[in-house]
mmCIF file of C-alpha atoms in Angstrom:
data_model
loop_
_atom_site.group_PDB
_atom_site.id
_atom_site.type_symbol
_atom_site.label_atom_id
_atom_site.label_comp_id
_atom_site.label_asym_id
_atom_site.label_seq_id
_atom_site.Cartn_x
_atom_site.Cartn_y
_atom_site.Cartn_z
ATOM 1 C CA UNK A 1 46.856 137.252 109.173
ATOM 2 C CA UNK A 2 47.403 140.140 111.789
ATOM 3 C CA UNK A 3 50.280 142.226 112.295
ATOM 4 C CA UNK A 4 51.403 140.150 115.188
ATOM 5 C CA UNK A 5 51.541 136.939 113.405
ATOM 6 C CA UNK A 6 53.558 138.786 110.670
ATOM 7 C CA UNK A 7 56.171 140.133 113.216
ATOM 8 C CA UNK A 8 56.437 136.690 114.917
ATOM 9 C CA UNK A 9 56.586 134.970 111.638
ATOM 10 C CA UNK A 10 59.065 137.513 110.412
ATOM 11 C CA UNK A 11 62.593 136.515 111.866
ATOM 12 C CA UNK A 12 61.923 132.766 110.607
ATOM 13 C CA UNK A 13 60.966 134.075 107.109
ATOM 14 C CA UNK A 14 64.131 135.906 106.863
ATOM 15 C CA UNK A 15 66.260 133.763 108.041
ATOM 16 C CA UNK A 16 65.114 131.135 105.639
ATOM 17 C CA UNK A 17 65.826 133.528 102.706
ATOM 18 C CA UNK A 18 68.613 134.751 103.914
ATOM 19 C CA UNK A 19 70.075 130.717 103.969
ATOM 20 C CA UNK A 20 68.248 130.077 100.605
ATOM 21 C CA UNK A 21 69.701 133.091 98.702
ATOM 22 C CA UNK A 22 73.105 132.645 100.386
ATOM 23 C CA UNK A 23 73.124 128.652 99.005
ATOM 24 C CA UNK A 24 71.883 130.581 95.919
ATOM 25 C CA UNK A 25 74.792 132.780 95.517
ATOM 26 C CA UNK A 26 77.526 130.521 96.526
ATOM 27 C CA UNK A 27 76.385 127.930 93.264
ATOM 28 C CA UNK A 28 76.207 131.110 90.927
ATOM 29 C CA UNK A 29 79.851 132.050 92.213
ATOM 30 C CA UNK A 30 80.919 128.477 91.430
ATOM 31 C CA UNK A 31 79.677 128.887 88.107
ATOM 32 C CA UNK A 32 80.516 132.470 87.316
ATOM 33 C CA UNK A 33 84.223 131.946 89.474
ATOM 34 C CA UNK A 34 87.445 132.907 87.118
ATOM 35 C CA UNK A 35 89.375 131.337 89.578
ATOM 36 C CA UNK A 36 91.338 127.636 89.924
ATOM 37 C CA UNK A 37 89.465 125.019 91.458
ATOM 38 C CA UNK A 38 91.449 124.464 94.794
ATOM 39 C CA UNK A 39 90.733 128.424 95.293
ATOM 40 C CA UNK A 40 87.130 128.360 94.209
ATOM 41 C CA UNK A 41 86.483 125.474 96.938
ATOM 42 C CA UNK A 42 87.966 127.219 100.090
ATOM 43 C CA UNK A 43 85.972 130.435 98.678
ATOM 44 C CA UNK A 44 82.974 128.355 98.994
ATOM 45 C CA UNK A 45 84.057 126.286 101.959
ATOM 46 C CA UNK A 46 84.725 129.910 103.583
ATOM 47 C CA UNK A 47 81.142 131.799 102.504
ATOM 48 C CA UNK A 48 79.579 128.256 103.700
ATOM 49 C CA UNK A 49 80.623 129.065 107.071
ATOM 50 C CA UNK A 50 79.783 132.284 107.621
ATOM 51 C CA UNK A 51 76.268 131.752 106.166
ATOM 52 C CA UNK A 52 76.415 128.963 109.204
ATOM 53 C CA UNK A 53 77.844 131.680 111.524
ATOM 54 C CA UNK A 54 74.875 133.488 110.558
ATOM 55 C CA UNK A 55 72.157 131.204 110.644
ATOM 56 C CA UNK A 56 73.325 129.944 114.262
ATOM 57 C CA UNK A 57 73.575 133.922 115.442
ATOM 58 C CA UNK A 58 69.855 134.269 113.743
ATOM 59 C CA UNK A 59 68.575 131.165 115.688
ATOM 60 C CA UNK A 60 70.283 132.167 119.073
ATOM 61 C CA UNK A 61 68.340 135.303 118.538
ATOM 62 C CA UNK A 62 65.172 133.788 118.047
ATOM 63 C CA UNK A 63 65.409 131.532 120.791
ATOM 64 C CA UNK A 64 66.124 134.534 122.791
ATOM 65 C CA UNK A 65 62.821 136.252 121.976
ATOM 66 C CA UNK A 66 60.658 133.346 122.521
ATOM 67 C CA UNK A 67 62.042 132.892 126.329
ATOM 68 C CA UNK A 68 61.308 136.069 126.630
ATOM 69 C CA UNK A 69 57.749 136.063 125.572
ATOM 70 C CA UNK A 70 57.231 132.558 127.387
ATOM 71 C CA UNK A 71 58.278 134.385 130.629
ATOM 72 C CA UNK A 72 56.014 137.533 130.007
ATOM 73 C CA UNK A 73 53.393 134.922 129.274
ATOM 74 C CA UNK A 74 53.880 132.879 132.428
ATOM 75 C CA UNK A 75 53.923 136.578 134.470
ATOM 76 C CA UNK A 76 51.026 137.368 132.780
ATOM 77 C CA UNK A 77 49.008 134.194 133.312
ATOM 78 C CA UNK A 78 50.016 134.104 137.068
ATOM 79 C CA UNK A 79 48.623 137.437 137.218
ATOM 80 C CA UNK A 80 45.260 136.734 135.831
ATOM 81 C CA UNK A 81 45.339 133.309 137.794
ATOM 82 C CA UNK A 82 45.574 134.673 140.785
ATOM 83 C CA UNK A 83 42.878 137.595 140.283
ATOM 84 C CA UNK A 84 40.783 134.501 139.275
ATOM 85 C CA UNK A 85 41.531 133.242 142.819
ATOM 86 C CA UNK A 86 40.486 136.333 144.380
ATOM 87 C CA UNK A 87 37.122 136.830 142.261
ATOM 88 C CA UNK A 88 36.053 133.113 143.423
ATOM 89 C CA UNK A 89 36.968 133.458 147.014
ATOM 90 C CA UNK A 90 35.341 136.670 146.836
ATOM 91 C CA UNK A 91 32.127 134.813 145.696
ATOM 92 C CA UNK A 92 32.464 132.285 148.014
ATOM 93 C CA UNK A 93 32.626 135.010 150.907
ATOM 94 C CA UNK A 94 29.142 136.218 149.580
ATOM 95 C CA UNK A 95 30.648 139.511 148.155
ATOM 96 C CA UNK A 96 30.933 140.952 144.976
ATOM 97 C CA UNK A 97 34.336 141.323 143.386
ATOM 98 C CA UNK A 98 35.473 144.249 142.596
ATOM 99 C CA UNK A 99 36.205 144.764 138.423
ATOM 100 C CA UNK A 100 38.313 147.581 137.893
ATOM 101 C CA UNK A 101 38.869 147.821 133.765
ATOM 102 C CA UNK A 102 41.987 150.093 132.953
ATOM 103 C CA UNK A 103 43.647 149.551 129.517
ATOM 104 C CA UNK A 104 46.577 150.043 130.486
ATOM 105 C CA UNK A 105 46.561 147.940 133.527
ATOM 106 C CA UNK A 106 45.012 144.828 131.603
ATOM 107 C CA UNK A 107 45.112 142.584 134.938
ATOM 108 C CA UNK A 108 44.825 144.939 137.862
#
């Protein structure tokens, strides 16, 4: 797995253990709770919600970051598209296209 799999992967992981040890601690509170029932409840009812808070904020996030690589994506493949374009009609014209190869320019 390469370090970019890892780093898109990453946000998913967490937020799955961050809901799974959340769920976790809530039960052991139940358990472990010196408190009256009515009280334990709404402390439950009250952590449930912010884990939910949480989750939705972490999701929201997410979402963000994969609209934003969809639309570097779409720039980028518009981009290489329309080189394309240029290299064929270039062809076509009975010239050679020019190939200029600049790392840091990967489609220019």
């Amino acid at each position: 797995m390469s370090h970019d799999d890892t780093s898109r992967n990453g946000g998913a992981t967490f937020l799955i253990g961050f809901i799974a040890g959340s769920m976790l601690g809530a039960g052991l509170a139940l358990l472990f709770a010196p408190r009256a029932g009515d009280e334990t409840r709404r402390e439950v009812a009250e952590r449930a919600q912010r884990v939910k808070e949480k989750a939705r904020e972490g999701l929201g996030s997410a979402s963000d970051r994969v609209a934003q690589f969809a639309e570097r994506g779409k720039a980028m493949y518009q981009t290489a598209a329309e080189k394309a374009r240029e290299a064929a009609q270039a062809v076509r014209e009975g010239r050679d296209p020019e190939v200029v190869a600049d790392p840091d320019q990967p489609f220019s």
